[in-house]
Coordinates of N, CA, C and O in Angstrom, one line a residue:
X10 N 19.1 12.6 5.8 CA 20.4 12.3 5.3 C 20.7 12.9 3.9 O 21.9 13.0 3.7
X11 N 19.8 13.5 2.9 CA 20.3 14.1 1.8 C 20.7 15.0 2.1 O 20.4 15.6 3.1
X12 N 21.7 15.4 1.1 CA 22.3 16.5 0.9 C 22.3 17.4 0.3 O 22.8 18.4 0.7
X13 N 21.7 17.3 -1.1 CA 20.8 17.9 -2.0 C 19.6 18.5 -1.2 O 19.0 17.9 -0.2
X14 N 19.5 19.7 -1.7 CA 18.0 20.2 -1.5 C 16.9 19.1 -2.1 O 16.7 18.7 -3.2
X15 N 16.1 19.0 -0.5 CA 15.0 17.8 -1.0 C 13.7 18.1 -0.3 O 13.4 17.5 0.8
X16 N 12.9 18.8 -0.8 CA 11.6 18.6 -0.1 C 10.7 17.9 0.2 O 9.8 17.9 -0.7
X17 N 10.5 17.2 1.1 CA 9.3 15.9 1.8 C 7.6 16.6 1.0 O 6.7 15.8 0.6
X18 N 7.6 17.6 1.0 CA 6.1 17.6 0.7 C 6.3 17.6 -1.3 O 5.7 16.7 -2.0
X19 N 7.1 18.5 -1.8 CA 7.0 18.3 -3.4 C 7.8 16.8 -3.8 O 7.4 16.1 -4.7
X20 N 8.8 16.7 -3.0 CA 9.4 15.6 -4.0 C 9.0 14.2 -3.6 O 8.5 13.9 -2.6
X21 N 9.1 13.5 -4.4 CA 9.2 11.9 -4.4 C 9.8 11.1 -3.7 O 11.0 11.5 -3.9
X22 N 9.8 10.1 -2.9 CA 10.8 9.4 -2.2 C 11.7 8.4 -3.0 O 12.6 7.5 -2.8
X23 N 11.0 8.8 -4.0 CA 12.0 8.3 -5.3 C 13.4 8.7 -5.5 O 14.5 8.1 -5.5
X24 N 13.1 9.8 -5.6 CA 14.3 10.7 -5.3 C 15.2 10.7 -4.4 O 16.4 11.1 -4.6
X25 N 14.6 10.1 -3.1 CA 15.3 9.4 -2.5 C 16.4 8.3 -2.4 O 17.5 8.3 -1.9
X26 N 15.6 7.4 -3.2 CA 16.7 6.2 -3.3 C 17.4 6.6 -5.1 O 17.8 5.7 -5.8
X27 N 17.3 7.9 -5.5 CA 17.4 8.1 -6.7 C 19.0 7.9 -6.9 O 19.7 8.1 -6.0
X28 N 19.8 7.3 -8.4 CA 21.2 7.6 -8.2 C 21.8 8.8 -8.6 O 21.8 9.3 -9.8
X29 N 22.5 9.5 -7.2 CA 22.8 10.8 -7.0 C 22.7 11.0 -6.1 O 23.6 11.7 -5.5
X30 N 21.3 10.4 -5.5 CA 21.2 11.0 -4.0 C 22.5 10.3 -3.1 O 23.3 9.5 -3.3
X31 N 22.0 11.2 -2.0 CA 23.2 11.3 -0.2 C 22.2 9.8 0.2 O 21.0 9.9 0.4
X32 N 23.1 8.3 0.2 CA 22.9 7.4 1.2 C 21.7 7.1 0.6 O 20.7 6.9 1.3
X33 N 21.7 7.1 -0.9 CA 20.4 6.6 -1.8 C 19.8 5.1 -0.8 O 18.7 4.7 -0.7
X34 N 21.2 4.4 -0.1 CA 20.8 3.0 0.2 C 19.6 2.8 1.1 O 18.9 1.9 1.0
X35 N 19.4 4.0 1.9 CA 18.8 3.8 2.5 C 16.8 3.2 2.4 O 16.1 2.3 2.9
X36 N 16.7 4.5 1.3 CA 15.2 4.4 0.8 C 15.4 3.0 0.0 O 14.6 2.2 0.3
X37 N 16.2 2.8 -0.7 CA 16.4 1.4 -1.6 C 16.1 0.2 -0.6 O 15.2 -0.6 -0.9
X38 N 16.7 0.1 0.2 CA 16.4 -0.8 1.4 C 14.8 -0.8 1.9 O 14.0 -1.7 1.9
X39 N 14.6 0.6 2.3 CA 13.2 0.6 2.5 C 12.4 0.3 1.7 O 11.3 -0.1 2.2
X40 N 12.4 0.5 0.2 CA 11.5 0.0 -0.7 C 11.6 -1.5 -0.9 O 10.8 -2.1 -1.5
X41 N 12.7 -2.1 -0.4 CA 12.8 -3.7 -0.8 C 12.0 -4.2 0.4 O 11.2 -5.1 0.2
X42 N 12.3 -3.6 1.6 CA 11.7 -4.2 3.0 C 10.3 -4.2 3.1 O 9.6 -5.2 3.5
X43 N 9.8 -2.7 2.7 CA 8.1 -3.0 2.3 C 7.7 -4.0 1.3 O 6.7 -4.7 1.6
X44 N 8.2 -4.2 0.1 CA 8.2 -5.2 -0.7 C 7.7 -6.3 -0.2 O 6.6 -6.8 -0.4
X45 N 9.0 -6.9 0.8 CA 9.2 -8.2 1.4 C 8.1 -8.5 2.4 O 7.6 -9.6 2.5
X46 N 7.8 -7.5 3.0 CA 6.7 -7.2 4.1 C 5.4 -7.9 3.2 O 4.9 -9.0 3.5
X47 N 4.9 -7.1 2.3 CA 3.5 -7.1 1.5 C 3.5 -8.6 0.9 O 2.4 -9.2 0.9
X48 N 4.8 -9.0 0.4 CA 4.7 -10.7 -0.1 C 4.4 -11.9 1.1 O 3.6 -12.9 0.9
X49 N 5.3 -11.5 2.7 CA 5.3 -12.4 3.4 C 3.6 -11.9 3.7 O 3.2 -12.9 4.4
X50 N 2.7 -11.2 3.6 CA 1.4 -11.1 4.6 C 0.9 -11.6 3.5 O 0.1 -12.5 3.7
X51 N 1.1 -11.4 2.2 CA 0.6 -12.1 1.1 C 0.7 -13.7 1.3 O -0.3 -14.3 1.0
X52 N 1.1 -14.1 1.4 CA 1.9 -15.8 1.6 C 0.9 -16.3 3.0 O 0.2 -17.3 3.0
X53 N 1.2 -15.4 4.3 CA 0.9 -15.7 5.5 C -0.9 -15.6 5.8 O -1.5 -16.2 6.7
X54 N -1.4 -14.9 5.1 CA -3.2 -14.3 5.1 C -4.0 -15.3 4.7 O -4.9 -15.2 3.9
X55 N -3.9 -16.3 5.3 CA -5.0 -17.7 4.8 C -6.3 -17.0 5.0 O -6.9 -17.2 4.0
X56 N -6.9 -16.3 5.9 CA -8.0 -15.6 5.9 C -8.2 -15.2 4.4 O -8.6 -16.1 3.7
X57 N -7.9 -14.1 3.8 CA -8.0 -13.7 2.4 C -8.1 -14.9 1.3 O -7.4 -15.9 1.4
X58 N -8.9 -14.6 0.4 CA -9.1 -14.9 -1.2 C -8.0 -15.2 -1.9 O -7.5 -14.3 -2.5
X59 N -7.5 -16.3 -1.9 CA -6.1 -16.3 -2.8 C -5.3 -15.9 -4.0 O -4.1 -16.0 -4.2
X60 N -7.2 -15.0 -5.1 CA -6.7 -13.6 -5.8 C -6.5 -12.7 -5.2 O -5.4 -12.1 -5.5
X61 N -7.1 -12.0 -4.1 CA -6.4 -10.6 -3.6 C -5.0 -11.5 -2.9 O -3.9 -11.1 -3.4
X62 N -4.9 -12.4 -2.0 CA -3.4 -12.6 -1.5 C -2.2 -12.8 -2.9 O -1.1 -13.3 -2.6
X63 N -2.5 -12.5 -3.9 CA -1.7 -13.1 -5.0 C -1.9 -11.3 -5.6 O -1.2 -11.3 -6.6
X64 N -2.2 -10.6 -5.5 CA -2.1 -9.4 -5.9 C -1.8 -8.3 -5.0 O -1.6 -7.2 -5.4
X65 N -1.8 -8.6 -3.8 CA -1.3 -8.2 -3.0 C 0.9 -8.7 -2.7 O 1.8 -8.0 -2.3
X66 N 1.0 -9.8 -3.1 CA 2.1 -10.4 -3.4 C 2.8 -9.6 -4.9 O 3.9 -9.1 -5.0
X67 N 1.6 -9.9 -5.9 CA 2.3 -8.8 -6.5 C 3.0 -7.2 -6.7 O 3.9 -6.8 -7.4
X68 N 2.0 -6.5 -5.6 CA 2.3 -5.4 -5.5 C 3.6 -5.1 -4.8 O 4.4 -4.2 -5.2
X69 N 4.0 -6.3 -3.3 CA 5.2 -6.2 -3.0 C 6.6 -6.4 -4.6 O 7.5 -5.8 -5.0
X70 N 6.0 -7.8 -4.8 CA 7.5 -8.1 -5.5 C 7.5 -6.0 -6.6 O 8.4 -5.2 -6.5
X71 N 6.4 -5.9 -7.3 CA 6.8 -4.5 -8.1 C 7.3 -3.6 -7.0 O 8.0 -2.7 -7.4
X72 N 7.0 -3.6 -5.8 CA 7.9 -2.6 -5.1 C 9.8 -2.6 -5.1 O 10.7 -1.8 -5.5
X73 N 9.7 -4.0 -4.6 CA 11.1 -4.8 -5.0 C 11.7 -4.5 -6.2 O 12.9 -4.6 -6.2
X74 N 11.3 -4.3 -6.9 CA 11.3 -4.2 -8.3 C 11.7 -2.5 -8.7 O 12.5 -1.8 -9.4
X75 N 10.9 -2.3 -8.2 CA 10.8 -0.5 -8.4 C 12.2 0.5 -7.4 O 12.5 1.7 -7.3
X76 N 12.7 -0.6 -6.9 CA 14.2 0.0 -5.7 C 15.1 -0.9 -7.0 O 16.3 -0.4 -7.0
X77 N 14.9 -1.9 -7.9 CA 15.9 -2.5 -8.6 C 16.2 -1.4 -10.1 O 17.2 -1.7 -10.9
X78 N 15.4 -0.4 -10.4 CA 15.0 0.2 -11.6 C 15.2 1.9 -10.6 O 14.2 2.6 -10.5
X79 N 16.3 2.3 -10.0 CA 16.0 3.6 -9.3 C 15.8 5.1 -10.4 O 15.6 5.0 -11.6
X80 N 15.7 6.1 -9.7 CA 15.3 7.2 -11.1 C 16.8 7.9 -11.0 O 17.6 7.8 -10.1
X81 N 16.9 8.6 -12.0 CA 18.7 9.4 -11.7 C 18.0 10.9 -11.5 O 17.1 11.6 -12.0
X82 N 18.9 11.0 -10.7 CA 18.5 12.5 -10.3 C 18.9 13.5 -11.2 O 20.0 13.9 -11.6
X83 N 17.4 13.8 -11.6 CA 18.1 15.5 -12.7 C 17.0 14.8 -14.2 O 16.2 15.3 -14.8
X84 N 17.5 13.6 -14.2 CA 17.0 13.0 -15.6 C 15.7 12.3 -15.5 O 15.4 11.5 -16.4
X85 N 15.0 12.7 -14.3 CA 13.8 11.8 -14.5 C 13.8 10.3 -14.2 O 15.0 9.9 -14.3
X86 N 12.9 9.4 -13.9 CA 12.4 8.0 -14.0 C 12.7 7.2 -15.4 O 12.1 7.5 -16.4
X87 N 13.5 6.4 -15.3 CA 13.3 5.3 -15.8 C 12.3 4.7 -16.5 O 11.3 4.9 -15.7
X88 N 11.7 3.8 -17.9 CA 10.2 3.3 -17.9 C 10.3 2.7 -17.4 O 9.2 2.5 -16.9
X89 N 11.3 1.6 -16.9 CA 10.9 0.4 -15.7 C 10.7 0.8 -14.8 O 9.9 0.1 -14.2
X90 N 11.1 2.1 -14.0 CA 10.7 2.2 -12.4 C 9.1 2.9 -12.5 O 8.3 2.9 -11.5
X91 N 8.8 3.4 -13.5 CA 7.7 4.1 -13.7 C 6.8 2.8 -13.7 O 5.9 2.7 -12.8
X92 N 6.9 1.9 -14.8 CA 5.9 1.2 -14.9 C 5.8 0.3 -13.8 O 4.7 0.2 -13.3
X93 N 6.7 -0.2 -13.3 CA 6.9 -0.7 -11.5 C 6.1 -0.4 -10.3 O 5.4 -1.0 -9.5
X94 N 6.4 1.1 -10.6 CA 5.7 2.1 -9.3 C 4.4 1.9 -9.8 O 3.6 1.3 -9.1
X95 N 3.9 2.4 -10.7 CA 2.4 1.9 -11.2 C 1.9 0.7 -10.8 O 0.9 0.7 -10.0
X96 N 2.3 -0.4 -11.3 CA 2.2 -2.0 -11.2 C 1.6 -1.8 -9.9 O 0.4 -2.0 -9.6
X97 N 2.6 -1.5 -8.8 CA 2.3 -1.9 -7.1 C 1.7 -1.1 -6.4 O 1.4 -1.5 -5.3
X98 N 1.2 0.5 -6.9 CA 0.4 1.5 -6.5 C -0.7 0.7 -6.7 O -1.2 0.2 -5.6
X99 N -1.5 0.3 -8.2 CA -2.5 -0.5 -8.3 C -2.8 -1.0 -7.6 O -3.7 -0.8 -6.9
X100 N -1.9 -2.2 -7.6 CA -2.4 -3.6 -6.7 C -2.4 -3.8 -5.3 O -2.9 -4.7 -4.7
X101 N -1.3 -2.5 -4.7 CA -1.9 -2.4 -3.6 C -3.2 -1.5 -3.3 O -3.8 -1.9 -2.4
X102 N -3.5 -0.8 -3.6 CA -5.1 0.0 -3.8 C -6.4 -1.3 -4.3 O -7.6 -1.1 -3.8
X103 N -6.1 -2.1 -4.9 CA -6.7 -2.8 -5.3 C -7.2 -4.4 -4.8 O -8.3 -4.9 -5.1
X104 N -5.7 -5.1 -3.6 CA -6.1 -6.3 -3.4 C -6.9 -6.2 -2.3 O -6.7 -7.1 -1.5
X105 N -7.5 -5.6 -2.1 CA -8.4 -6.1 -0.6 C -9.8 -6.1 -1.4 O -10.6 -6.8 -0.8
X106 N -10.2 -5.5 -2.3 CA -11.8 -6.1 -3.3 C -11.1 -7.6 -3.3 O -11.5 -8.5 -2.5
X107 N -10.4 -7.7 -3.9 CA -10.2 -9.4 -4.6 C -10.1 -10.7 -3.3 O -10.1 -11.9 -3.5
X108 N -10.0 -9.8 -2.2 CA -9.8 -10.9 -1.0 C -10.8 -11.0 0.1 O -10.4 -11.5 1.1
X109 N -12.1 -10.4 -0.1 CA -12.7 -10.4 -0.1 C -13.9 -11.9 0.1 O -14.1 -12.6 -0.9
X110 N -14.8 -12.4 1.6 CA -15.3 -13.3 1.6 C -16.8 -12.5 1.8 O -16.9 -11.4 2.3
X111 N -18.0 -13.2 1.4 CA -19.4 -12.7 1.9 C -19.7 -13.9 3.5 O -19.2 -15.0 3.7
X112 N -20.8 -12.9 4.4 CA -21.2 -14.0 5.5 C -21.0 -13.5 6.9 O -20.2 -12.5 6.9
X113 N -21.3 -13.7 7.8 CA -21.3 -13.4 9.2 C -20.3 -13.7 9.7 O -20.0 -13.2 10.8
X114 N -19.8 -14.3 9.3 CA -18.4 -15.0 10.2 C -17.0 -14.8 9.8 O -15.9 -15.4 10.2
X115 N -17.2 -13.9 8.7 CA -15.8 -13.4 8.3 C -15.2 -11.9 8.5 O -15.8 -10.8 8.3
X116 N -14.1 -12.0 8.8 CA -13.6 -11.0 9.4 C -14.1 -9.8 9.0 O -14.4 -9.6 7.8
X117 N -14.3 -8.6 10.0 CA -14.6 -7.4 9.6 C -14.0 -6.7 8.0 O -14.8 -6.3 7.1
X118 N -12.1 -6.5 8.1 CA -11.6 -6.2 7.2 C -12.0 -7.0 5.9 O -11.7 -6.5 4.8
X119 N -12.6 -8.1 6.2 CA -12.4 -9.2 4.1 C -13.5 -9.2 3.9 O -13.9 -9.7 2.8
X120 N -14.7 -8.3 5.0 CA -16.2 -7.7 4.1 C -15.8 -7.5 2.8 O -14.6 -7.4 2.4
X121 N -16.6 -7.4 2.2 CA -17.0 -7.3 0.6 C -17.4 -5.5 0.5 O -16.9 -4.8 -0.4
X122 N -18.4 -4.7 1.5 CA -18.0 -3.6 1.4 C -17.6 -2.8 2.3 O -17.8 -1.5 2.2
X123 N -16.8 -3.3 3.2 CA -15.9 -2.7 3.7 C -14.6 -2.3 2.6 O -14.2 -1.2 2.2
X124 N -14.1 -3.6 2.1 CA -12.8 -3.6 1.2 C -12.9 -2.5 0.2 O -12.1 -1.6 0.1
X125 N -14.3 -2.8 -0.5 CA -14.4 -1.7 -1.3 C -14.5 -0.4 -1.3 O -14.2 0.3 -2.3
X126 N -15.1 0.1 0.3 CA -14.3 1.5 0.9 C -13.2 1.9 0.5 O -13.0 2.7 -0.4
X127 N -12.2 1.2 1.3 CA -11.0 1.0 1.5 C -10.7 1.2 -0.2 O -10.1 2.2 -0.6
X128 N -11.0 0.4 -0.8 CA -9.9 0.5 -2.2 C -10.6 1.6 -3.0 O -9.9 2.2 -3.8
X129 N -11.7 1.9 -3.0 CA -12.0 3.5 -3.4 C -11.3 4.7 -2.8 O -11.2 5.8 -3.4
X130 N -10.9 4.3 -1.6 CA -10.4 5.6 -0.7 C -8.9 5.5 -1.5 O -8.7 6.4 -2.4
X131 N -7.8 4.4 -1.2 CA -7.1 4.2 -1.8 C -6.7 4.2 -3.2 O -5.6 4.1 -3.7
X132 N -8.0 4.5 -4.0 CA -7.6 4.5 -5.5 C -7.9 6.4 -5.4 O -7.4 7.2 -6.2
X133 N -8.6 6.7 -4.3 CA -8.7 8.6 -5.2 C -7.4 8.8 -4.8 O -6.7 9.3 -5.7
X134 N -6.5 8.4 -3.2 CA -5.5 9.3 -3.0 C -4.2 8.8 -3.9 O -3.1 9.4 -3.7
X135 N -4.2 7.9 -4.8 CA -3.5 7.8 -6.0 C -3.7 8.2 -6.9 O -2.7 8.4 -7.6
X136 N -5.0 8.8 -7.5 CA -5.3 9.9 -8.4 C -4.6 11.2 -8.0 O -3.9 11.7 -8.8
X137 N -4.8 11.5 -7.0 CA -4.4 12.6 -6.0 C -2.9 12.5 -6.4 O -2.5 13.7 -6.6
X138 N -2.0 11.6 -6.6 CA -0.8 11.6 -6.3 C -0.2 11.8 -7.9 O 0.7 12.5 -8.2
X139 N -1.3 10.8 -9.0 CA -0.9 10.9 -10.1 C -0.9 11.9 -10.5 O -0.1 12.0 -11.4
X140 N -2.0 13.3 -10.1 CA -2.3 14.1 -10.7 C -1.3 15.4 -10.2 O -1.4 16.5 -10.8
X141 N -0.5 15.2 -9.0 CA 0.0 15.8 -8.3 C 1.7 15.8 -9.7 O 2.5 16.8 -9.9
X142 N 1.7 14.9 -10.1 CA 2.6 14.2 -10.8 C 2.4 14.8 -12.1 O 3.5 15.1 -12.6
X143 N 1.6 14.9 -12.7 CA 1.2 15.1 -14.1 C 1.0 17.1 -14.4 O 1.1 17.9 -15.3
X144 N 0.6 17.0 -13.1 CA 0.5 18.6 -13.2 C 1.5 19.6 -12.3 O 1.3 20.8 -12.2
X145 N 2.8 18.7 -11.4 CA 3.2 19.3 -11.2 C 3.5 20.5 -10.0 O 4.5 21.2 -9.7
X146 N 1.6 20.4 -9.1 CA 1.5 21.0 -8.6 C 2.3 20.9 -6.9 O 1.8 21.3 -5.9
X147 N 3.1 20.5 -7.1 CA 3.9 20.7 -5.6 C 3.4 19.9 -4.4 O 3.9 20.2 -3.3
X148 N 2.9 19.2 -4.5 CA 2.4 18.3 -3.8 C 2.6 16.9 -3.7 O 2.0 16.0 -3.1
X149 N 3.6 16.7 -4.5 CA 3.4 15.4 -4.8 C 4.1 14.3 -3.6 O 3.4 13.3 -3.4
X150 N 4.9 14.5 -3.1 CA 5.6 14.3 -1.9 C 4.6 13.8 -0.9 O 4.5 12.7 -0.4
X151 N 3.9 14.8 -0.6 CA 2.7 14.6 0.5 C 1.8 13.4 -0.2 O 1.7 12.2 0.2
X152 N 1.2 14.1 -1.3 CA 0.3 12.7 -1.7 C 0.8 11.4 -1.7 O 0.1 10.4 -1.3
X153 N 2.3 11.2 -2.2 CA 2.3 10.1 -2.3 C 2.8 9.5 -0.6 O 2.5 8.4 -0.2
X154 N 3.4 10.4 0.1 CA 3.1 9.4 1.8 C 1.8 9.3 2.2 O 1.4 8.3 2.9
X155 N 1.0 10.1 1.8 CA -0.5 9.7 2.5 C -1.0 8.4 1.7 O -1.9 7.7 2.1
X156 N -0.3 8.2 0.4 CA -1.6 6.9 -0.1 C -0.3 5.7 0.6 O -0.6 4.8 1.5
X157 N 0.9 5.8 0.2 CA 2.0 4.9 1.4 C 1.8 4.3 2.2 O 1.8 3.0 2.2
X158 N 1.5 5.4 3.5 CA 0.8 5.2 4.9 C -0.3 4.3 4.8 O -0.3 3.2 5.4
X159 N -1.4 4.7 3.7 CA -2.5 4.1 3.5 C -2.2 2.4 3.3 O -2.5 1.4 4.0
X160 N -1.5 2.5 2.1 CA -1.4 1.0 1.8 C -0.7 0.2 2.5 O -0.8 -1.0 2.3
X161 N 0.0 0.7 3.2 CA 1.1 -0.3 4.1 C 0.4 -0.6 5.6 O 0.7 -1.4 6.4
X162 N -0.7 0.4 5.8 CA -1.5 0.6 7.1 C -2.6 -0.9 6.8 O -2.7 -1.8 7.6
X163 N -3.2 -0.8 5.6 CA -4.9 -1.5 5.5 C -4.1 -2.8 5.4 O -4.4 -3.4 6.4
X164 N -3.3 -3.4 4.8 CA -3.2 -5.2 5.5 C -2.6 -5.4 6.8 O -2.5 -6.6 7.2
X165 N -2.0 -4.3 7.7 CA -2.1 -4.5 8.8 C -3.2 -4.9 9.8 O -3.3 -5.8 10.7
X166 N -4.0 -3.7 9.3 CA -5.6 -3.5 10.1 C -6.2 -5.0 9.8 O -6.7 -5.7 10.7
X167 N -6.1 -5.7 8.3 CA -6.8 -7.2 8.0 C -6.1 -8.2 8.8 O -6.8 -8.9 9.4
X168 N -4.7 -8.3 9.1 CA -3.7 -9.2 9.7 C -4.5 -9.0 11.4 O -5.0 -9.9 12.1
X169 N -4.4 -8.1 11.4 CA -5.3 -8.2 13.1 C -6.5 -7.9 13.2 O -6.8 -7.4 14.2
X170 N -7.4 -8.1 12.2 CA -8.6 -8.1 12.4 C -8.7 -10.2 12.1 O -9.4 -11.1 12.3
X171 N -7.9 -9.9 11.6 CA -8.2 -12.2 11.1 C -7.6 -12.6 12.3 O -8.1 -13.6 12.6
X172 N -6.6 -12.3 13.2 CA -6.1 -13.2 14.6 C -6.5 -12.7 15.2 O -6.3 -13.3 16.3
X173 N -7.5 -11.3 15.7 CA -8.4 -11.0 16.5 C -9.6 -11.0 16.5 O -10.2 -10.4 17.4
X174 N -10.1 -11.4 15.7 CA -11.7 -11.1 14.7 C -13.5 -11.2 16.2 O -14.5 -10.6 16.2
X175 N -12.9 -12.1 17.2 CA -13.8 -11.8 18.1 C -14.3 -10.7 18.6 O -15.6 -10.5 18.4
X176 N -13.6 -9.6 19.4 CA -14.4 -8.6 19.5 C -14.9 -7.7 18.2 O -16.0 -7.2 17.9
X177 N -13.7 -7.8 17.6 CA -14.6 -7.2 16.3 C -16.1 -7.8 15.9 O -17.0 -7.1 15.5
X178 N -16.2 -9.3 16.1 CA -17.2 -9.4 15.3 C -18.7 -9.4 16.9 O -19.9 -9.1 16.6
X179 N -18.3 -9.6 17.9 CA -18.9 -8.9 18.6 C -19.8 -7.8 18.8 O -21.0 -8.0 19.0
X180 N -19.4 -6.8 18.7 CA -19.5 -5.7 18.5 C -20.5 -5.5 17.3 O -21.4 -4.8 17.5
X181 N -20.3 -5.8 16.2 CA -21.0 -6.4 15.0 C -22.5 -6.9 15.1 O -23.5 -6.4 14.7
X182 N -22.4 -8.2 16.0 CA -23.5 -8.7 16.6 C -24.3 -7.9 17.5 O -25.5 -8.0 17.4
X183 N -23.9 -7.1 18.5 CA -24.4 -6.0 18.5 C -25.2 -5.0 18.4 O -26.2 -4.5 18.9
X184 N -24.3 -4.6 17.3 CA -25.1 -3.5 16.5 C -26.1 -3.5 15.7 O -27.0 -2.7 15.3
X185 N -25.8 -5.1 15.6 CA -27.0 -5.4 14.2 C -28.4 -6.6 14.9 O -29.4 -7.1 14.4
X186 N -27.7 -6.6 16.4 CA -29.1 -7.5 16.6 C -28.8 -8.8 16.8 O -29.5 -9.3 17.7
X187 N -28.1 -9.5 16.3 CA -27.5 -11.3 16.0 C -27.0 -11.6 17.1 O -26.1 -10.8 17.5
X188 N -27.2 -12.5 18.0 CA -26.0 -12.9 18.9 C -25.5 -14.3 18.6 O -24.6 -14.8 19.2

């Protein structure tokens, strides 16, 4: 829908809901809807830690937050949208350590080092993204859908690993000998 020259791999989807852009409403909506998404799995994840479910809540509301603070096209970000987008990049890279249980009987995804995978993997491809950012190098667009994808993907994967957790943990037993 833009109409401006916009490239998916260099630019930001900031830019997107930027004011200036063709049908800014659109990404604006989409950044409130992921928002809303990441609070209600926050709220609904009784399985999880009630610090990672509470930083996980926060990372939606700064998404919410970060469509309320848009960047103007030409002039750069805002410090509110900047510090926003930071705020919820973090804490979504970060709440699955904090929600986290130890023991046999807890879901695959709320291992203790599984999560910590997971939020290592998610914290380099935000370096990846920041650095894409800081230096400029043309990439930034890409990095930031791949860490996106990422974070909007891993409380999915926990949401159906906690209402399906049997064969998961099957499988588990298996491998390791336990029945």
């Amino acid at each position: 829908l833009q109409a401006q020259p916009y490239d998916p791999i260099g630019d930001t989807v900031s830019a997107l809901a930027g004011i200036g852009a063709t049908d800014r409403w659109v990404m604006t909506v989409a950044f409130a809807v992921a928002g809303a998404c990441e609070i209600v799995t926050g709220l609904a994840l009784r399985a999880a830690r009630p610090a990672g479910r509470l930083i996980l809540i926060a990372g939606g509301t700064a998404g919410i937050l970060v469509a309320a603070y848009p960047v103007h096209m030409g002039d750069g970000a805002p410090a509110a949208h900047i510090a926003w987008s930071v705020t919820g990049l973090v804490a979504l890279s970060v709440w699955a350590v904090a929600a986290t249980y130890r023991g046999p009987a807890v879901p695959w995804a709320l291992r203790s080092e599984v999560a910590a995978g997971i939020s290592v993997l998610l914290l380099v491809l935000l370096a990846w993204f920041g650095l894409e950012l800081i230096t400029s190098g043309g990439y930034a667009g890409l990095a930031e859908r791949v860490l996106g994808e990422a974070q909007s993907g891993w409380p999915f994967v926990v949401v159906m690993c906690c209402r399906h957790p049997a064969p998961v943990m099957a499988r588990y037993r298996l491998l390791h000998g336990s029945r």
